[in-house]
PDB file of C-alpha atoms in Angstrom:
ATOM      1  CA  UNK A   1      -8.752  -5.661   2.604  1.00  0.00           C
ATOM      2  CA  UNK A   2     -10.937  -8.624   4.090  1.00  0.00           C
ATOM      3  CA  UNK A   3     -13.702  -6.753   5.380  1.00  0.00           C
ATOM      4  CA  UNK A   4     -13.682  -3.747   4.119  1.00  0.00           C
ATOM      5  CA  UNK A   5     -13.129  -3.473   0.639  1.00  0.00           C
ATOM      6  CA  UNK A   6     -17.055  -5.114  -1.103  1.00  0.00           C
ATOM      7  CA  UNK A   7     -17.909  -2.741   2.259  1.00  0.00           C
ATOM      8  CA  UNK A   8     -16.731  -0.069   0.622  1.00  0.00           C
ATOM      9  CA  UNK A   9     -16.894  -1.333  -3.411  1.00  0.00           C
ATOM     10  CA  UNK A  10     -20.572  -2.093  -2.868  1.00  0.00           C
ATOM     11  CA  UNK A  11     -21.336   1.730  -1.609  1.00  0.00           C
ATOM     12  CA  UNK A  12     -19.547   3.364  -4.683  1.00  0.00           C
ATOM     13  CA  UNK A  13     -21.330   0.606  -7.195  1.00  0.00           C
ATOM     14  CA  UNK A  14     -25.018   1.768  -5.746  1.00  0.00           C
ATOM     15  CA  UNK A  15     -24.094   5.551  -5.735  1.00  0.00           C
ATOM     16  CA  UNK A  16     -23.760   5.519  -9.026  1.00  0.00           C
ATOM     17  CA  UNK A  17     -26.221   3.249  -9.492  1.00  0.00           C
ATOM     18  CA  UNK A  18     -24.046   0.465 -11.642  1.00  0.00           C
ATOM     19  CA  UNK A  19     -25.908  -3.204 -11.011  1.00  0.00           C
ATOM     20  CA  UNK A  20     -22.871  -3.751 -10.074  1.00  0.00           C
ATOM     21  CA  UNK A  21     -22.217  -6.945  -7.216  1.00  0.00           C
ATOM     22  CA  UNK A  22     -18.359  -7.000  -4.965  1.00  0.00           C
ATOM     23  CA  UNK A  23     -17.593 -10.564  -3.563  1.00  0.00           C
ATOM     24  CA  UNK A  24     -15.407 -11.659  -1.842  1.00  0.00           C
ATOM     25  CA  UNK A  25     -13.971 -15.038  -3.484  1.00  0.00           C
ATOM     26  CA  UNK A  26     -12.062 -17.161  -1.479  1.00  0.00           C
ATOM     27  CA  UNK A  27      -9.571 -19.549  -3.340  1.00  0.00           C
ATOM     28  CA  UNK A  28      -7.450 -22.369  -3.488  1.00  0.00           C
ATOM     29  CA  UNK A  29      -4.182 -21.429  -5.082  1.00  0.00           C
ATOM     30  CA  UNK A  30      -4.627 -24.687  -7.219  1.00  0.00           C
ATOM     31  CA  UNK A  31      -8.230 -23.077  -8.115  1.00  0.00           C
ATOM     32  CA  UNK A  32      -6.150 -19.564  -9.399  1.00  0.00           C
ATOM     33  CA  UNK A  33      -6.114 -20.323 -12.929  1.00  0.00           C
ATOM     34  CA  UNK A  34      -9.922 -21.267 -13.812  1.00  0.00           C
ATOM     35  CA  UNK A  35     -10.718 -17.996 -11.498  1.00  0.00           C
ATOM     36  CA  UNK A  36      -8.891 -16.070 -13.459  1.00  0.00           C
ATOM     37  CA  UNK A  37     -10.140 -17.101 -16.374  1.00  0.00           C
ATOM     38  CA  UNK A  38     -13.579 -17.014 -14.903  1.00  0.00           C
ATOM     39  CA  UNK A  39     -12.905 -13.015 -14.841  1.00  0.00           C
ATOM     40  CA  UNK A  40     -13.222 -13.361 -18.586  1.00  0.00           C
ATOM     41  CA  UNK A  41     -17.215 -13.847 -18.477  1.00  0.00           C
ATOM     42  CA  UNK A  42     -19.688 -11.590 -19.840  1.00  0.00           C
ATOM     43  CA  UNK A  43     -20.538  -9.082 -17.543  1.00  0.00           C
ATOM     44  CA  UNK A  44     -17.930  -9.610 -15.559  1.00  0.00           C
ATOM     45  CA  UNK A  45     -15.703  -5.838 -14.972  1.00  0.00           C
ATOM     46  CA  UNK A  46     -12.928  -7.480 -13.251  1.00  0.00           C
ATOM     47  CA  UNK A  47     -11.579  -8.101  -9.283  1.00  0.00           C
ATOM     48  CA  UNK A  48      -9.299  -7.742  -7.003  1.00  0.00           C
ATOM     49  CA  UNK A  49      -6.546  -9.723  -5.697  1.00  0.00           C
ATOM     50  CA  UNK A  50      -4.979  -9.311  -2.484  1.00  0.00           C
ATOM     51  CA  UNK A  51      -1.773 -11.735  -1.220  1.00  0.00           C
ATOM     52  CA  UNK A  52      -0.246 -13.946  -1.231  1.00  0.00           C
ATOM     53  CA  UNK A  53      -1.598 -14.247  -5.060  1.00  0.00           C
ATOM     54  CA  UNK A  54      -0.407 -10.834  -6.570  1.00  0.00           C
ATOM     55  CA  UNK A  55       2.498 -11.786  -8.478  1.00  0.00           C
ATOM     56  CA  UNK A  56       1.135 -15.380  -9.372  1.00  0.00           C
ATOM     57  CA  UNK A  57      -1.852 -13.701 -12.171  1.00  0.00           C
ATOM     58  CA  UNK A  58       0.736 -11.840 -13.573  1.00  0.00           C
ATOM     59  CA  UNK A  59       1.027 -14.770 -16.390  1.00  0.00           C
ATOM     60  CA  UNK A  60      -2.570 -15.336 -15.807  1.00  0.00           C
ATOM     61  CA  UNK A  61      -4.246 -11.385 -17.813  1.00  0.00           C
ATOM     62  CA  UNK A  62      -3.395 -10.701 -21.006  1.00  0.00           C
ATOM     63  CA  UNK A  63      -1.891  -7.298 -21.086  1.00  0.00           C
ATOM     64  CA  UNK A  64       0.086  -5.844 -17.770  1.00  0.00           C
ATOM     65  CA  UNK A  65       0.748  -2.216 -17.618  1.00  0.00           C
ATOM     66  CA  UNK A  66       3.961  -1.026 -17.077  1.00  0.00           C
ATOM     67  CA  UNK A  67       3.072   0.135 -12.850  1.00  0.00           C
ATOM     68  CA  UNK A  68       2.763  -4.035 -12.757  1.00  0.00           C
ATOM     69  CA  UNK A  69       5.406  -4.901 -14.916  1.00  0.00           C
ATOM     70  CA  UNK A  70       7.554  -2.742 -13.089  1.00  0.00           C
ATOM     71  CA  UNK A  71       6.571  -3.759  -9.679  1.00  0.00           C
ATOM     72  CA  UNK A  72       5.820  -7.618 -10.202  1.00  0.00           C
ATOM     73  CA  UNK A  73       2.973  -7.209  -8.970  1.00  0.00           C
ATOM     74  CA  UNK A  74      -0.712  -7.208  -9.861  1.00  0.00           C
ATOM     75  CA  UNK A  75      -3.731  -5.906  -6.864  1.00  0.00           C
ATOM     76  CA  UNK A  76      -6.598  -5.168 -10.221  1.00  0.00           C
ATOM     77  CA  UNK A  77      -7.624  -6.732 -12.737  1.00  0.00           C
ATOM     78  CA  UNK A  78      -9.649  -5.374 -16.044  1.00  0.00           C
ATOM     79  CA  UNK A  79     -12.019  -7.365 -18.266  1.00  0.00           C
ATOM     80  CA  UNK A  80     -12.869  -4.454 -21.053  1.00  0.00           C
ATOM     81  CA  UNK A  81     -12.957  -6.307 -24.547  1.00  0.00           C
ATOM     82  CA  UNK A  82     -12.627 -10.100 -24.442  1.00  0.00           C
ATOM     83  CA  UNK A  83      -9.038  -9.211 -22.810  1.00  0.00           C
ATOM     84  CA  UNK A  84      -8.040  -9.214 -18.972  1.00  0.00           C
ATOM     85  CA  UNK A  85      -6.156  -6.005 -18.247  1.00  0.00           C
ATOM     86  CA  UNK A  86      -3.278  -6.610 -14.879  1.00  0.00           C
ATOM     87  CA  UNK A  87      -3.263  -2.894 -12.994  1.00  0.00           C
ATOM     88  CA  UNK A  88      -1.063  -1.903 -10.341  1.00  0.00           C
ATOM     89  CA  UNK A  89      -2.671   0.666  -7.862  1.00  0.00           C
ATOM     90  CA  UNK A  90      -1.323   0.558  -4.290  1.00  0.00           C
ATOM     91  CA  UNK A  91       1.475   2.613  -5.467  1.00  0.00           C
ATOM     92  CA  UNK A  92      -0.802   5.586  -6.697  1.00  0.00           C
ATOM     93  CA  UNK A  93      -3.138   4.558  -3.923  1.00  0.00           C
ATOM     94  CA  UNK A  94      -0.361   5.330  -1.264  1.00  0.00           C
ATOM     95  CA  UNK A  95       1.001   8.240  -2.708  1.00  0.00           C
ATOM     96  CA  UNK A  96      -2.461   9.964  -2.506  1.00  0.00           C
ATOM     97  CA  UNK A  97      -2.801   9.064   1.034  1.00  0.00           C
ATOM     98  CA  UNK A  98      -0.109  10.715   1.520  1.00  0.00           C
ATOM     99  CA  UNK A  99      -0.771  13.713  -0.337  1.00  0.00           C
ATOM    100  CA  UNK A 100      -4.369  14.012   1.524  1.00  0.00           C
ATOM    101  CA  UNK A 101      -1.909  13.818   4.404  1.00  0.00           C
ATOM    102  CA  UNK A 102       0.160  17.124   3.645  1.00  0.00           C
ATOM    103  CA  UNK A 103       2.855  14.860   2.620  1.00  0.00           C
ATOM    104  CA  UNK A 104       3.738  15.466  -0.807  1.00  0.00           C
ATOM    105  CA  UNK A 105       1.715  17.307  -3.507  1.00  0.00           C
ATOM    106  CA  UNK A 106       0.201  16.820  -6.796  1.00  0.00           C
ATOM    107  CA  UNK A 107       0.549  17.632 -10.501  1.00  0.00           C
ATOM    108  CA  UNK A 108      -1.162  18.722 -13.694  1.00  0.00           C
ATOM    109  CA  UNK A 109      -0.921  14.913 -15.205  1.00  0.00           C
ATOM    110  CA  UNK A 110      -2.216  13.748 -12.439  1.00  0.00           C
ATOM    111  CA  UNK A 111       0.705  12.356 -10.573  1.00  0.00           C
ATOM    112  CA  UNK A 112       2.820  12.942  -6.893  1.00  0.00           C
ATOM    113  CA  UNK A 113       6.107  14.203  -6.701  1.00  0.00           C
ATOM    114  CA  UNK A 114       7.771  14.148  -3.413  1.00  0.00           C
ATOM    115  CA  UNK A 115      10.899  15.774  -4.029  1.00  0.00           C
ATOM    116  CA  UNK A 116      12.355  18.328  -0.891  1.00  0.00           C
ATOM    117  CA  UNK A 117      10.696  14.681   1.198  1.00  0.00           C
ATOM    118  CA  UNK A 118      12.770  12.491   2.739  1.00  0.00           C
ATOM    119  CA  UNK A 119      12.019   8.369   3.527  1.00  0.00           C
ATOM    120  CA  UNK A 120      12.607   5.049   6.064  1.00  0.00           C
ATOM    121  CA  UNK A 121      11.435   2.745   5.245  1.00  0.00           C
ATOM    122  CA  UNK A 122      10.183  -0.202   7.632  1.00  0.00           C
ATOM    123  CA  UNK A 123      10.417  -4.010   5.603  1.00  0.00           C
ATOM    124  CA  UNK A 124      11.723  -5.236   2.009  1.00  0.00           C
ATOM    125  CA  UNK A 125       8.569  -7.587   0.993  1.00  0.00           C
ATOM    126  CA  UNK A 126       5.990  -6.988  -1.220  1.00  0.00           C
ATOM    127  CA  UNK A 127       4.639  -4.335   0.149  1.00  0.00           C
ATOM    128  CA  UNK A 128       7.564  -2.382   1.411  1.00  0.00           C
ATOM    129  CA  UNK A 129       8.268  -2.917  -2.528  1.00  0.00           C
ATOM    130  CA  UNK A 130       5.498  -1.045  -3.555  1.00  0.00           C
ATOM    131  CA  UNK A 131       6.059   1.725  -1.433  1.00  0.00           C
ATOM    132  CA  UNK A 132       9.482   2.085  -2.078  1.00  0.00           C
ATOM    133  CA  UNK A 133       8.653   2.364  -6.209  1.00  0.00           C
ATOM    134  CA  UNK A 134       6.109   4.566  -5.508  1.00  0.00           C
ATOM    135  CA  UNK A 135       8.575   7.316  -2.734  1.00  0.00           C
ATOM    136  CA  UNK A 136      11.081   6.836  -6.869  1.00  0.00           C
ATOM    137  CA  UNK A 137       8.180   7.507  -8.666  1.00  0.00           C
ATOM    138  CA  UNK A 138       7.659  10.650  -6.614  1.00  0.00           C
ATOM    139  CA  UNK A 139      10.573  12.300  -7.141  1.00  0.00           C
ATOM    140  CA  UNK A 140      12.147  11.550  -3.438  1.00  0.00           C
ATOM    141  CA  UNK A 141      14.842  13.486  -2.240  1.00  0.00           C
ATOM    142  CA  UNK A 142      16.338  10.284  -0.139  1.00  0.00           C
ATOM    143  CA  UNK A 143      15.149   6.741  -0.049  1.00  0.00           C
ATOM    144  CA  UNK A 144      16.218   4.597   3.940  1.00  0.00           C
ATOM    145  CA  UNK A 145      15.790   1.575   4.204  1.00  0.00           C
ATOM    146  CA  UNK A 146      15.208  -0.173   7.191  1.00  0.00           C
ATOM    147  CA  UNK A 147      15.254  -4.208   6.936  1.00  0.00           C
ATOM    148  CA  UNK A 148      16.128  -7.226   9.085  1.00  0.00           C
ATOM    149  CA  UNK A 149      17.246  -9.003   6.753  1.00  0.00           C
ATOM    150  CA  UNK A 150      20.031  -7.591   5.047  1.00  0.00           C
ATOM    151  CA  UNK A 151      19.957  -8.967   1.765  1.00  0.00           C
ATOM    152  CA  UNK A 152      16.328  -8.009   1.006  1.00  0.00           C
ATOM    153  CA  UNK A 153      16.679  -4.384   1.506  1.00  0.00           C
ATOM    154  CA  UNK A 154      19.929  -4.646  -0.409  1.00  0.00           C
ATOM    155  CA  UNK A 155      18.567  -5.993  -3.372  1.00  0.00           C
ATOM    156  CA  UNK A 156      15.903  -3.565  -3.343  1.00  0.00           C
ATOM    157  CA  UNK A 157      17.307  -0.029  -3.169  1.00  0.00           C
ATOM    158  CA  UNK A 158      19.455  -1.477  -5.737  1.00  0.00           C
ATOM    159  CA  UNK A 159      16.612  -2.107  -7.876  1.00  0.00           C
ATOM    160  CA  UNK A 160      14.995   1.721  -6.843  1.00  0.00           C
ATOM    161  CA  UNK A 161      18.646   3.720  -6.362  1.00  0.00           C
ATOM    162  CA  UNK A 162      18.010   4.454 -10.553  1.00  0.00           C
ATOM    163  CA  UNK A 163      15.079   6.792  -9.452  1.00  0.00           C
ATOM    164  CA  UNK A 164      16.335   8.191  -6.167  1.00  0.00           C
ATOM    165  CA  UNK A 165      18.936   7.843  -3.136  1.00  0.00           C
ATOM    166  CA  UNK A 166      18.704   5.185  -1.374  1.00  0.00           C
ATOM    167  CA  UNK A 167      20.449   3.472   1.579  1.00  0.00           C
ATOM    168  CA  UNK A 168      19.723   0.593   3.499  1.00  0.00           C
ATOM    169  CA  UNK A 169      20.854  -0.318   7.626  1.00  0.00           C
ATOM    170  CA  UNK A 170      19.385  -3.349   9.198  1.00  0.00           C
ATOM    171  CA  UNK A 171      17.073  -3.434  11.706  1.00  0.00           C
ATOM    172  CA  UNK A 172      18.765  -5.545  14.362  1.00  0.00           C
ATOM    173  CA  UNK A 173      20.922  -2.416  14.522  1.00  0.00           C
ATOM    174  CA  UNK A 174      19.223   0.321  16.538  1.00  0.00           C
ATOM    175  CA  UNK A 175      21.442   2.325  15.959  1.00  0.00           C
ATOM    176  CA  UNK A 176      21.243   3.016  12.279  1.00  0.00           C
ATOM    177  CA  UNK A 177      22.086   6.803  11.576  1.00  0.00           C
ATOM    178  CA  UNK A 178      18.576   8.304  10.413  1.00  0.00           C
ATOM    179  CA  UNK A 179      19.161  12.406  10.025  1.00  0.00           C
ATOM    180  CA  UNK A 180      16.158  13.699  12.567  1.00  0.00           C
ATOM    181  CA  UNK A 181      14.499  16.277   9.746  1.00  0.00           C
ATOM    182  CA  UNK A 182      13.171  12.785   7.822  1.00  0.00           C
ATOM    183  CA  UNK A 183      10.114  13.578   7.092  1.00  0.00           C
ATOM    184  CA  UNK A 184       8.331  10.414   6.281  1.00  0.00           C
ATOM    185  CA  UNK A 185       7.970   7.016   8.337  1.00  0.00           C
ATOM    186  CA  UNK A 186       6.269   4.573   6.789  1.00  0.00           C
ATOM    187  CA  UNK A 187       6.190   0.386   8.568  1.00  0.00           C
ATOM    188  CA  UNK A 188       5.316  -1.736   5.254  1.00  0.00           C
ATOM    189  CA  UNK A 189       5.724  -4.870   7.898  1.00  0.00           C
ATOM    190  CA  UNK A 190       3.862  -6.865   9.167  1.00  0.00           C
ATOM    191  CA  UNK A 191       4.977  -6.284  12.902  1.00  0.00           C
ATOM    192  CA  UNK A 192       1.800  -4.724  15.368  1.00  0.00           C
ATOM    193  CA  UNK A 193      -0.673  -6.676  12.618  1.00  0.00           C
ATOM    194  CA  UNK A 194      -2.938  -8.782  14.317  1.00  0.00           C
ATOM    195  CA  UNK A 195      -3.209 -11.597  13.204  1.00  0.00           C
ATOM    196  CA  UNK A 196      -5.340 -14.451  15.420  1.00  0.00           C
ATOM    197  CA  UNK A 197      -6.701 -13.940  19.079  1.00  0.00           C
ATOM    198  CA  UNK A 198      -4.290 -16.102  19.732  1.00  0.00           C
ATOM    199  CA  UNK A 199      -1.713 -13.952  18.495  1.00  0.00           C
ATOM    200  CA  UNK A 200      -3.017 -11.169  19.609  1.00  0.00           C
ATOM    201  CA  UNK A 201      -1.605 -10.338  22.885  1.00  0.00           C
ATOM    202  CA  UNK A 202       1.160 -11.225  21.242  1.00  0.00           C
ATOM    203  CA  UNK A 203       2.299  -8.806  17.954  1.00  0.00           C
ATOM    204  CA  UNK A 204      -0.125  -6.029  18.842  1.00  0.00           C
ATOM    205  CA  UNK A 205       1.644  -5.107  21.813  1.00  0.00           C
ATOM    206  CA  UNK A 206       4.935  -4.796  19.326  1.00  0.00           C
ATOM    207  CA  UNK A 207       6.517  -2.028  17.154  1.00  0.00           C
ATOM    208  CA  UNK A 208       8.652  -2.437  14.442  1.00  0.00           C
ATOM    209  CA  UNK A 209      11.336   0.922  15.428  1.00  0.00           C
ATOM    210  CA  UNK A 210      12.647   0.740  19.394  1.00  0.00           C
ATOM    211  CA  UNK A 211      10.739   4.377  20.724  1.00  0.00           C
ATOM    212  CA  UNK A 212      14.050   5.411  21.765  1.00  0.00           C
ATOM    213  CA  UNK A 213      14.720   5.052  17.799  1.00  0.00           C
ATOM    214  CA  UNK A 214      11.894   7.627  17.351  1.00  0.00           C
ATOM    215  CA  UNK A 215      12.059   9.327  19.991  1.00  0.00           C
ATOM    216  CA  UNK A 216      14.773  11.152  18.262  1.00  0.00           C
ATOM    217  CA  UNK A 217      12.626  12.061  15.203  1.00  0.00           C
ATOM    218  CA  UNK A 218      11.547  16.615  14.513  1.00  0.00           C
ATOM    219  CA  UNK A 219       7.756  16.818  15.473  1.00  0.00           C
ATOM    220  CA  UNK A 220       6.986  17.628  11.541  1.00  0.00           C
ATOM    221  CA  UNK A 221       8.093  13.775  10.691  1.00  0.00           C
ATOM    222  CA  UNK A 222       5.117  12.110   9.520  1.00  0.00           C
ATOM    223  CA  UNK A 223       4.753   8.134  10.957  1.00  0.00           C
ATOM    224  CA  UNK A 224       2.681   6.291   7.789  1.00  0.00           C
ATOM    225  CA  UNK A 225       1.887   1.522   9.336  1.00  0.00           C
ATOM    226  CA  UNK A 226       0.756   0.377   6.642  1.00  0.00           C
ATOM    227  CA  UNK A 227      -1.811  -2.100   9.025  1.00  0.00           C
ATOM    228  CA  UNK A 228      -4.582  -0.540   9.115  1.00  0.00           C
ATOM    229  CA  UNK A 229      -6.098  -4.169  11.756  1.00  0.00           C
ATOM    230  CA  UNK A 230      -5.544  -2.946  14.361  1.00  0.00           C
ATOM    231  CA  UNK A 231      -6.947   0.765  13.710  1.00  0.00           C
ATOM    232  CA  UNK A 232      -4.413   1.204  15.706  1.00  0.00           C
ATOM    233  CA  UNK A 233      -0.739   0.169  16.557  1.00  0.00           C
ATOM    234  CA  UNK A 234       1.886   0.801  18.615  1.00  0.00           C
ATOM    235  CA  UNK A 235       3.530   2.824  16.736  1.00  0.00           C
ATOM    236  CA  UNK A 236       0.995   4.844  15.719  1.00  0.00           C
ATOM    237  CA  UNK A 237       0.966   4.898  19.295  1.00  0.00           C
ATOM    238  CA  UNK A 238       4.209   5.642  19.962  1.00  0.00           C
ATOM    239  CA  UNK A 239       4.889   8.571  17.311  1.00  0.00           C
ATOM    240  CA  UNK A 240       1.024  10.650  19.414  1.00  0.00           C
ATOM    241  CA  UNK A 241       2.389  10.138  22.536  1.00  0.00           C
ATOM    242  CA  UNK A 242       5.556  11.819  20.362  1.00  0.00           C
ATOM    243  CA  UNK A 243       3.478  14.774  19.128  1.00  0.00           C
ATOM    244  CA  UNK A 244       3.896  12.636  15.379  1.00  0.00           C
ATOM    245  CA  UNK A 245       1.238  13.259  12.897  1.00  0.00           C
ATOM    246  CA  UNK A 246       0.631   9.775  12.413  1.00  0.00           C
ATOM    247  CA  UNK A 247      -1.727   6.808   9.959  1.00  0.00           C
ATOM    248  CA  UNK A 248      -3.238   3.948   9.273  1.00  0.00           C
ATOM    249  CA  UNK A 249      -2.954   1.778   6.113  1.00  0.00           C
ATOM    250  CA  UNK A 250      -7.448   3.705   6.037  1.00  0.00           C
ATOM    251  CA  UNK A 251      -6.611   5.529   3.347  1.00  0.00           C
ATOM    252  CA  UNK A 252      -4.054   4.385   1.018  1.00  0.00           C
ATOM    253  CA  UNK A 253      -6.106   0.880   1.032  1.00  0.00           C
ATOM    254  CA  UNK A 254      -9.599   3.882   0.267  1.00  0.00           C
ATOM    255  CA  UNK A 255      -7.361   5.107  -2.892  1.00  0.00           C
ATOM    256  CA  UNK A 256      -6.374   2.377  -4.122  1.00  0.00           C
ATOM    257  CA  UNK A 257      -9.769   0.768  -3.719  1.00  0.00           C
ATOM    258  CA  UNK A 258     -11.382   4.042  -5.595  1.00  0.00           C
ATOM    259  CA  UNK A 259      -8.373   4.146  -8.644  1.00  0.00           C
ATOM    260  CA  UNK A 260      -9.309   0.090  -8.531  1.00  0.00           C
ATOM    261  CA  UNK A 261     -12.487   1.620  -9.059  1.00  0.00           C
ATOM    262  CA  UNK A 262     -12.281   4.051 -12.284  1.00  0.00           C
ATOM    263  CA  UNK A 263     -10.365   1.430 -14.262  1.00  0.00           C
ATOM    264  CA  UNK A 264     -14.052  -0.981 -13.838  1.00  0.00           C
ATOM    265  CA  UNK A 265     -16.307   1.190 -14.494  1.00  0.00           C
ATOM    266  CA  UNK A 266     -14.401   4.320 -15.977  1.00  0.00           C
ATOM    267  CA  UNK A 267     -15.428   7.236 -14.033  1.00  0.00           C
ATOM    268  CA  UNK A 268     -14.478   8.804 -10.564  1.00  0.00           C
ATOM    269  CA  UNK A 269     -14.632   7.297  -7.448  1.00  0.00           C
ATOM    270  CA  UNK A 270     -17.327   8.251  -5.101  1.00  0.00           C
ATOM    271  CA  UNK A 271     -15.067   9.263  -2.384  1.00  0.00           C
ATOM    272  CA  UNK A 272     -16.412  10.423   0.328  1.00  0.00           C
ATOM    273  CA  UNK A 273     -19.244   7.690   0.222  1.00  0.00           C
ATOM    274  CA  UNK A 274     -16.420   5.070   0.155  1.00  0.00           C
ATOM    275  CA  UNK A 275     -14.648   6.721   3.276  1.00  0.00           C
ATOM    276  CA  UNK A 276     -17.744   7.088   5.003  1.00  0.00           C
ATOM    277  CA  UNK A 277     -17.951   3.226   5.001  1.00  0.00           C
ATOM    278  CA  UNK A 278     -14.889   2.671   6.530  1.00  0.00           C
ATOM    279  CA  UNK A 279     -16.161   5.247   9.974  1.00  0.00           C
TER     280      UNK A 279
END
């Protein structure tokens, strides 16, 4: 989000004639409480929070939105009437990105339905957690969580189980049984992410799913890699080579940002103007 968010948020403010500046504030952990407190200054609309502080800011805001409370993570702070409100736009941002790709449908109450769909979720960390809750909240028919550490996957499955039928497999067992007709594969692991030049060669040619496992899926399966740097990961390359529809994490980043913009300003986000800065 480091380079993209300031770009599209500033474009949105400018397009609507809102005299606001979106700035990147690098913050050491020791300065986090003071940094969040500084958002109470008059004229401050709020902030976005990135990894690794999404959990740490929870006790630093006055009111936590139910979605953020359930996820245990805040990615958007809104300064309103002298209070700081904590929200999470990652989960709804993911669902909007999926609908944009033709997966699921919008409901009249502004929610999203994934009834009739099934998903394989790779990972069990923070990003996977927000994805799992998003999918469950959209009434997905079946969810399979695949992770290296089976225990973490089981913990996550137990938490979302009440909303959706959930199964768990270990990534170290490539023979896990996934129905060919799975509608959706989401990578919520950092595997394939560009970290630094030193690691670029080591990480970017790696896929979280063996190609032979990917080859088992029907042509209708959609692959979403939450990673957006690089824009074309090895997983996406493999999926497209197999004729599967696939997308990176930029659309999700855009939609969570648009939702944050609306929370700060009370105005609909100029989505296409924001999107044009990503091209």
